[in-house]
Tab-separated table of C-alpha atoms and ligand atoms in Angstrom:
chain	number	residue	atom	x	y	z
A	25	MET	CA	0.000	0.000	0.000
A	26	PRO	CA	1.192	3.525	-0.686
A	27	THR	CA	2.287	6.063	1.875
A	28	ILE	CA	-0.315	8.799	1.959
A	29	ILE	CA	1.360	12.200	1.959
A	30	SER	CA	-0.751	14.122	4.425
A	31	GLY	CA	-0.384	17.790	3.532
A	32	LYS	CA	-2.320	18.604	6.656
A	33	GLU	CA	0.217	16.833	8.871
A	34	VAL	CA	3.200	18.466	7.149
A	35	ALA	CA	1.475	21.861	7.218
A	36	ASP	CA	0.744	21.566	10.961
A	37	LYS	CA	4.399	20.769	11.642
A	38	ILE	CA	5.588	23.744	9.575
A	39	LYS	CA	3.038	26.018	11.305
A	40	LEU	CA	4.563	25.113	14.678
A	41	GLU	CA	8.025	25.984	13.361
A	42	ILE	CA	6.726	29.303	12.002
A	43	ALA	CA	4.993	30.129	15.312
A	44	GLU	CA	8.318	29.594	17.133
A	45	GLU	CA	10.115	31.891	14.711
A	46	VAL	CA	7.391	34.517	15.104
A	47	SER	CA	7.820	34.663	18.860
A	48	LYS	CA	11.621	34.863	18.415
A	49	LEU	CA	11.211	37.712	15.938
A	50	LYS	CA	8.849	39.500	18.336
A	51	ASP	CA	11.362	39.172	21.180
A	52	GLU	CA	14.236	40.405	19.064
A	53	THR	CA	12.580	43.211	17.120
A	54	GLY	CA	9.208	43.894	18.776
A	55	ARG	CA	7.567	43.318	15.383
A	56	THR	CA	4.892	40.831	14.367
A	57	PRO	CA	4.704	39.661	10.735
A	58	HIS	CA	1.726	41.244	9.019
A	59	LEU	CA	-0.025	39.837	5.931
A	60	ALA	CA	-2.834	41.523	4.001
A	61	ALA	CA	-5.181	40.052	1.406
A	62	ILE	CA	-7.177	41.930	-1.194
A	63	LEU	CA	-10.427	40.201	-2.090
A	64	VAL	CA	-12.471	41.562	-4.993
A	65	GLY	CA	-16.132	40.530	-5.161
A	66	ASN	CA	-18.116	37.819	-3.495
A	67	ASP	CA	-17.001	34.592	-5.167
A	68	GLY	CA	-17.601	31.739	-2.706
A	69	ALA	CA	-14.401	29.791	-3.416
A	70	SER	CA	-12.208	32.912	-3.265
A	71	LYS	CA	-13.820	33.951	0.022
A	72	THR	CA	-13.201	30.482	1.468
A	73	TYR	CA	-9.532	30.587	0.420
A	74	VAL	CA	-8.987	34.082	1.832
A	75	ASN	CA	-10.702	33.230	5.119
A	76	ALA	CA	-8.534	30.120	5.460
A	77	LYS	CA	-5.432	32.259	4.893
A	78	VAL	CA	-6.508	34.822	7.497
A	79	LYS	CA	-7.266	32.039	9.995
A	80	ALA	CA	-3.858	30.463	9.381
A	81	CYS	CA	-2.233	33.836	10.148
A	82	GLU	CA	-3.912	33.853	13.564
A	83	VAL	CA	-2.716	30.307	14.299
A	84	VAL	CA	0.964	31.214	13.821
A	85	GLY	CA	0.705	34.615	15.519
A	86	PHE	CA	0.791	36.899	12.465
A	87	ARG	CA	-1.337	39.977	12.124
A	88	SER	CA	-3.659	39.952	9.129
A	89	THR	CA	-5.732	42.531	7.281
A	90	LEU	CA	-8.495	41.826	4.797
A	91	VAL	CA	-9.194	44.471	2.164
A	92	ALA	CA	-12.605	43.575	0.703
A	93	LEU	CA	-13.647	45.428	-2.467
A	94	GLU	CA	-16.883	45.348	-4.464
A	95	LYS	CA	-16.888	43.146	-7.574
A	96	ASP	CA	-17.390	46.192	-9.838
A	97	VAL	CA	-14.443	48.116	-8.347
A	98	SER	CA	-12.494	49.907	-11.086
A	99	GLU	CA	-8.974	48.899	-12.057
A	100	VAL	CA	-7.770	52.384	-11.065
A	101	HIS	CA	-9.284	52.039	-7.594
A	102	LEU	CA	-7.668	48.618	-7.152
A	103	LEU	CA	-4.305	50.019	-8.285
A	104	ASN	CA	-4.708	52.784	-5.673
A	105	GLU	CA	-5.288	50.192	-2.952
A	106	ILE	CA	-2.177	48.355	-4.119
A	107	ASP	CA	-0.207	51.566	-3.984
A	108	LYS	CA	-1.341	52.083	-0.368
A	109	LEU	CA	-0.217	48.586	0.600
A	110	ASN	CA	3.104	49.027	-1.233
A	111	ASN	CA	3.742	52.129	0.880
A	112	ASP	CA	2.470	50.779	4.191
A	113	ASP	CA	5.598	50.290	6.332
A	114	ASP	CA	3.599	48.319	8.844
A	115	LEU	CA	2.886	45.583	6.289
A	116	ASP	CA	5.320	42.803	5.351
A	117	GLY	CA	3.489	41.203	2.462
A	118	TYR	CA	0.151	40.934	0.709
A	119	ILE	CA	-1.724	38.947	-1.876
A	120	VAL	CA	-4.410	39.807	-4.384
A	121	GLN	CA	-6.762	36.831	-4.463
A	122	LEU	CA	-7.189	35.523	-8.023
A	123	PRO	CA	-9.169	35.246	-10.221
A	124	LEU	CA	-10.165	38.886	-10.608
A	125	PRO	CA	-13.335	40.039	-12.408
A	126	LYS	CA	-13.013	40.126	-16.211
A	127	HIS	CA	-12.815	43.949	-16.425
A	128	ILE	CA	-9.548	43.971	-14.465
A	129	ASN	CA	-6.233	43.099	-16.114
A	130	GLU	CA	-4.650	40.512	-13.788
A	131	GLN	CA	-1.170	40.887	-15.256
A	132	LYS	CA	-1.232	44.655	-14.699
A	133	ILE	CA	-2.303	44.125	-11.085
A	134	THR	CA	0.362	41.477	-10.455
A	135	GLU	CA	3.041	43.770	-11.858
A	136	ALA	CA	1.898	46.658	-9.613
A	137	ILE	CA	2.751	44.695	-6.464
A	138	ASN	CA	6.056	45.728	-4.913
A	139	PRO	CA	8.279	42.615	-5.361
A	140	SER	CA	9.506	42.972	-1.757
A	141	LYS	CA	5.898	42.325	-0.617
A	142	ASP	CA	4.990	39.769	-3.314
A	143	VAL	CA	4.421	36.820	-0.965
A	144	ASP	CA	2.428	34.943	-3.638
A	145	GLY	CA	5.574	34.971	-5.773
A	146	PHE	CA	3.690	35.856	-8.978
A	147	HIS	CA	5.542	39.084	-9.872
A	148	PRO	CA	7.909	38.793	-12.869
A	149	THR	CA	10.813	39.769	-10.568
A	150	SER	CA	10.027	36.895	-8.187
A	151	LEU	CA	9.614	34.417	-11.050
A	152	GLY	CA	12.819	35.626	-12.722
A	153	LYS	CA	14.778	35.175	-9.502
A	154	MET	CA	13.237	31.725	-9.084
A	155	ILE	CA	14.476	30.697	-12.543
A	156	LEU	CA	17.977	31.890	-11.637
A	157	GLY	CA	17.834	29.980	-8.340
A	158	LEU	CA	18.199	33.229	-6.347
A	159	PRO	CA	16.503	33.681	-2.945
A	160	THR	CA	12.972	34.946	-3.509
A	161	PHE	CA	9.305	34.296	-2.755
A	162	LEU	CA	8.419	31.022	-4.471
A	163	PRO	CA	4.848	30.517	-5.729
A	164	ALA	CA	2.957	28.981	-2.826
A	165	THR	CA	1.563	25.809	-4.412
A	166	PRO	CA	4.803	24.596	-6.066
A	167	LEU	CA	6.702	25.502	-2.877
A	168	GLY	CA	4.176	23.455	-0.883
A	169	VAL	CA	4.697	20.445	-3.153
A	170	THR	CA	8.476	20.586	-2.691
A	171	GLU	CA	7.961	20.706	1.093
A	172	MET	CA	5.808	17.556	0.906
A	173	LEU	CA	8.517	15.697	-1.025
A	174	LYS	CA	11.143	16.930	1.438
A	175	HIS	CA	9.131	15.863	4.467
A	176	HIS	CA	9.010	12.267	3.229
A	177	ASN	CA	12.606	12.305	1.911
A	178	ILE	CA	11.308	11.196	-1.460
A	179	PRO	CA	14.287	10.735	-3.779
A	180	THR	CA	14.188	13.107	-6.758
A	181	GLU	CA	17.730	13.156	-8.194
A	182	GLY	CA	17.827	11.612	-11.661
A	183	LYS	CA	14.137	10.741	-11.523
A	184	HIS	CA	11.716	11.490	-14.318
A	185	CYS	CA	9.174	14.041	-13.137
A	186	VAL	CA	6.152	14.616	-15.351
A	187	VAL	CA	4.068	17.726	-14.684
A	188	ILE	CA	0.561	17.942	-16.159
A	189	GLY	CA	-0.425	21.591	-16.665
A	190	ARG	CA	1.608	24.683	-17.534
A	191	SER	CA	-0.181	27.485	-15.669
A	192	HIS	CA	1.906	30.383	-14.401
A	193	ILE	CA	0.939	29.669	-10.798
A	194	VAL	CA	1.359	25.882	-10.661
A	195	GLY	CA	2.620	23.821	-13.617
A	196	SER	CA	5.333	26.077	-15.058
A	197	PRO	CA	7.051	27.056	-11.784
A	198	MET	CA	6.674	23.468	-10.575
A	199	SER	CA	8.577	22.150	-13.592
A	200	ILE	CA	11.370	24.664	-12.998
A	201	LEU	CA	11.737	23.844	-9.293
A	202	MET	CA	11.888	20.104	-9.998
A	203	SER	CA	14.703	20.588	-12.518
A	204	GLN	CA	16.880	22.823	-10.323
A	205	ASN	CA	20.236	21.720	-8.997
A	206	THR	CA	19.093	21.162	-5.415
A	207	TYR	CA	16.887	18.885	-3.341
A	208	PRO	CA	14.041	18.364	-4.096
A	209	GLY	CA	15.068	18.773	-7.726
A	210	ASN	CA	17.639	17.399	-10.129
A	211	CYS	CA	14.818	15.614	-11.922
A	212	THR	CA	14.546	15.147	-15.642
A	213	VAL	CA	11.331	17.063	-16.181
A	214	THR	CA	8.662	16.743	-18.836
A	215	ILE	CA	5.959	19.414	-18.804
A	216	THR	CA	2.709	18.490	-20.544
A	217	HIS	CA	-0.323	20.609	-21.450
A	218	SER	CA	-3.557	20.715	-23.419
A	219	ARG	CA	-1.754	20.294	-26.766
A	220	THR	CA	0.366	17.343	-25.622
A	221	GLN	CA	-0.110	14.194	-27.696
A	222	ASN	CA	-0.056	10.670	-26.264
A	223	LEU	CA	-0.192	11.938	-22.686
A	224	LYS	CA	-0.569	8.429	-21.273
A	225	GLU	CA	2.689	7.271	-22.910
A	226	ILE	CA	4.455	10.122	-21.123
A	227	THR	CA	2.796	9.801	-17.706
A	228	LEU	CA	3.594	6.080	-17.697
A	229	GLN	CA	7.290	7.030	-17.641
A	230	ALA	CA	6.901	9.247	-14.572
A	231	ASP	CA	8.653	8.359	-11.331
A	232	ILE	CA	7.054	11.523	-9.939
A	233	LEU	CA	3.773	12.694	-11.448
A	234	ILE	CA	2.519	16.162	-10.483
A	235	VAL	CA	-1.019	16.743	-11.695
A	236	ALA	CA	-2.418	20.278	-12.112
A	237	LEU	CA	-4.754	20.433	-15.072
A	238	GLY	CA	-8.031	21.244	-13.337
A	239	LYS	CA	-10.125	18.267	-14.536
A	240	PRO	CA	-11.811	16.101	-11.897
A	241	GLU	CA	-10.379	12.563	-11.593
A	242	PHE	CA	-8.648	12.849	-14.984
A	243	VAL	CA	-5.639	10.676	-14.109
A	244	THR	CA	-6.600	7.003	-13.968
A	245	ALA	CA	-4.666	3.895	-12.897
A	246	GLU	CA	-3.703	2.978	-16.475
A	247	MET	CA	-1.804	6.299	-16.767
A	248	VAL	CA	0.449	5.653	-13.763
A	249	LYS	CA	3.620	3.562	-13.446
A	250	GLU	CA	3.835	1.008	-10.650
A	251	GLY	CA	5.673	2.557	-7.652
A	252	ALA	CA	5.295	6.178	-8.778
A	253	THR	CA	4.879	9.184	-6.498
A	254	VAL	CA	1.714	11.084	-7.410
A	255	ILE	CA	0.971	14.614	-6.231
A	256	ASP	CA	-2.562	15.808	-6.938
A	257	VAL	CA	-2.885	19.600	-7.073
A	258	GLY	CA	-6.429	19.729	-8.478
A	259	ILE	CA	-9.423	20.538	-6.329
A	260	HIS	CA	-13.070	20.327	-7.364
A	261	ARG	CA	-16.467	20.356	-5.703
A	262	ILE	CA	-18.583	17.476	-6.999
A	263	GLU	CA	-22.298	17.383	-6.201
A	264	ASP	CA	-23.040	14.600	-3.761
A	265	SER	CA	-26.478	14.354	-2.187
A	266	SER	CA	-25.218	11.802	0.352
A	267	LYS	CA	-23.160	14.577	2.006
A	268	LYS	CA	-24.619	17.100	4.405
A	269	SER	CA	-22.925	19.903	2.488
A	270	GLY	CA	-24.335	18.598	-0.818
A	271	PHE	CA	-20.862	18.156	-2.318
A	272	ARG	CA	-17.583	16.333	-1.903
A	273	LEU	CA	-14.065	17.376	-2.858
A	274	VAL	CA	-12.041	15.481	-5.450
A	275	GLY	CA	-8.730	16.111	-7.148
A	276	ASP	CA	-7.420	15.683	-10.690
A	277	VAL	CA	-6.507	12.075	-9.849
A	278	LYS	CA	-8.878	9.133	-9.472
A	279	PHE	CA	-7.493	8.424	-6.022
A	280	ASP	CA	-9.081	5.040	-5.239
A	281	GLU	CA	-7.800	3.294	-8.343
A	282	VAL	CA	-4.453	5.130	-8.628
A	283	ALA	CA	-3.356	4.856	-4.976
A	284	PRO	CA	-2.715	1.064	-4.960
A	285	LYS	CA	-0.117	1.498	-7.748
A	286	CYS	CA	1.831	4.260	-5.980
A	287	SER	CA	4.634	4.325	-3.470
A	288	TYR	CA	3.474	7.802	-2.336
A	289	ILE	CA	0.312	9.730	-3.136
A	290	SER	CA	-1.252	12.964	-1.858
A	291	PRO	CA	-5.017	12.939	-1.236
A	292	VAL	CA	-7.697	15.588	-1.879
A	293	PRO	CA	-8.729	17.129	0.459
A	294	GLY	CA	-5.887	17.248	2.985
A	295	GLY	CA	-3.045	17.159	0.446
A	296	VAL	CA	-1.636	20.109	-1.468
A	297	GLY	CA	-4.330	22.565	-0.254
A	298	PRO	CA	-3.038	23.017	3.324
A	299	MET	CA	0.526	23.203	1.970
A	300	THR	CA	-0.342	26.143	-0.279
A	301	ILE	CA	-1.536	28.143	2.715
A	302	VAL	CA	1.448	27.288	4.867
A	303	SER	CA	3.805	28.283	2.037
A	304	LEU	CA	2.181	31.697	1.964
A	305	LEU	CA	2.919	31.993	5.695
A	306	LYS	CA	6.531	30.934	5.055
A	307	ASN	CA	6.882	33.652	2.430
A	308	THR	CA	5.382	36.245	4.790
A	309	LEU	CA	7.818	35.295	7.531
A	310	LEU	CA	10.633	35.651	5.000
A	311	ALA	CA	9.327	39.103	4.021
A	312	ALA	CA	9.271	40.150	7.693
A	313	LYS	CA	12.827	38.876	8.200
A	314	ASN	CA	14.039	40.626	5.038
A	315	LYS	CA	12.685	43.866	6.436
A	316	ASN	CA	14.764	43.557	9.557
B	22	NAD	P1	-5.221	26.337	-15.210
B	22	NAD	O1	-6.593	26.105	-15.735
B	22	NAD	O2	-4.658	27.704	-15.180
B	22	NAD	O3	-4.205	25.439	-16.057
B	22	NAD	C1	-4.505	24.136	-16.425
B	22	NAD	C2	-3.384	23.590	-17.287
B	22	NAD	O4	-3.708	22.256	-17.628
B	22	NAD	C3	-3.185	24.359	-18.584
B	22	NAD	O5	-1.820	24.689	-18.694
B	22	NAD	C4	-3.586	23.387	-19.670
B	22	NAD	O6	-2.752	23.458	-20.824
B	22	NAD	C5	-3.425	22.036	-18.985
B	22	NAD	N1	-4.365	21.041	-19.513
B	22	NAD	C6	-5.702	21.181	-19.690
B	22	NAD	N2	-6.214	20.047	-20.232
B	22	NAD	C7	-5.181	19.193	-20.363
B	22	NAD	C8	-5.096	17.860	-20.843
B	22	NAD	N3	-6.164	17.197	-21.298
B	22	NAD	N4	-3.882	17.267	-20.829
B	22	NAD	C9	-2.790	17.923	-20.378
B	22	NAD	N5	-2.831	19.182	-19.898
B	22	NAD	C10	-4.011	19.801	-19.895
B	22	NAD	O7	-5.198	25.650	-13.779
B	22	NAD	P2	-4.268	25.915	-12.473
B	22	NAD	O8	-4.526	27.248	-11.932
B	22	NAD	O9	-2.868	25.483	-12.737
B	22	NAD	O10	-4.967	24.854	-11.483
B	22	NAD	C11	-5.019	23.464	-11.773
B	22	NAD	C12	-5.842	22.771	-10.714
B	22	NAD	O11	-5.223	22.937	-9.460
B	22	NAD	C13	-7.258	23.327	-10.531
B	22	NAD	O12	-8.112	22.259	-10.168
B	22	NAD	C14	-7.117	24.279	-9.362
B	22	NAD	O13	-8.323	24.453	-8.661
B	22	NAD	C15	-6.109	23.554	-8.537
B	22	NAD	N6	-5.304	24.394	-7.659
B	22	NAD	C16	-5.200	23.985	-6.376
B	22	NAD	C17	-4.418	24.682	-5.499
B	22	NAD	C18	-4.298	24.180	-4.093
B	22	NAD	O14	-3.821	24.905	-3.242
B	22	NAD	N7	-4.663	22.941	-3.832
B	22	NAD	C19	-3.742	25.848	-5.897
B	22	NAD	C20	-3.851	26.244	-7.240
B	22	NAD	C21	-4.638	25.487	-8.116
């Protein structure tokens, strides 16, 4: 049977470490790390994510601020809010919860964030530094995945890592981190996407398969090599009348049939999700330390 990589367990351990560092920082400098989140509109999923981030801040002893804006807020107004946060000396880092409404240019907003406060790691400066292997804020989800591999000492050197998905926030940075000359890394990486042909032939070669394409239970047992490590980034609400909530959460991997073939596998929920949040906290702590 596979080892289940519990993101929740790893995240709880990292939160304890962060909380210790926070109290040390407070003792030494009198400052408490402070994270802000801008939320535009009322989208249920975005609200849930932002609330979880704010709650996680409380757990580790950070201060947090939520800037909630109406869904029809103008781009100029949002840029003004960003400018305020960029110039707020009391603030270590902030995020703008994506996706934004269609009338707002996400790239323009991302580029307006001061890179020294870019704790989501989406600014071109952060991504450029990441590619060069320089210290920077790494995108939270890929950083979380590397922490999961590290926690279980999963060997990566010389392994074939296949990433499904090439988004700017997950697949692309993930492929870069897995190829870097460090641990976890030193993989031979194949990045696949919507135009990839014969996907199954490629995934069957994966020692490590990282799945982030956003399609519920897309990866089936016949696509996975015996003994592989499978990390499922996807998260979807599927209607389920047998549940009190009316839905259940599934990933991009058909867990029940894939798990028996794996040496390690991350579940959904309780896998990559909690790691994404804890990585944001790690980046905020780094921002606070950089300031001192
Ligand atoms: P996205 O829609 O931006 O990108 C999806 C990628 O998958 C694209 O690059 C596309 O080319 C590729 N793709 C689509 N169909 C494909 C196919 N048939 N074969 C191969 N590649 C294909 O998605 P994203 O933002 O990267 O998110 C992916 C999933 O991860 C979503 O379910 C999202 O909700 C989830 N997610 C979870 C977390 C978390 O913290 N757990 C964080 C970010 C994203």
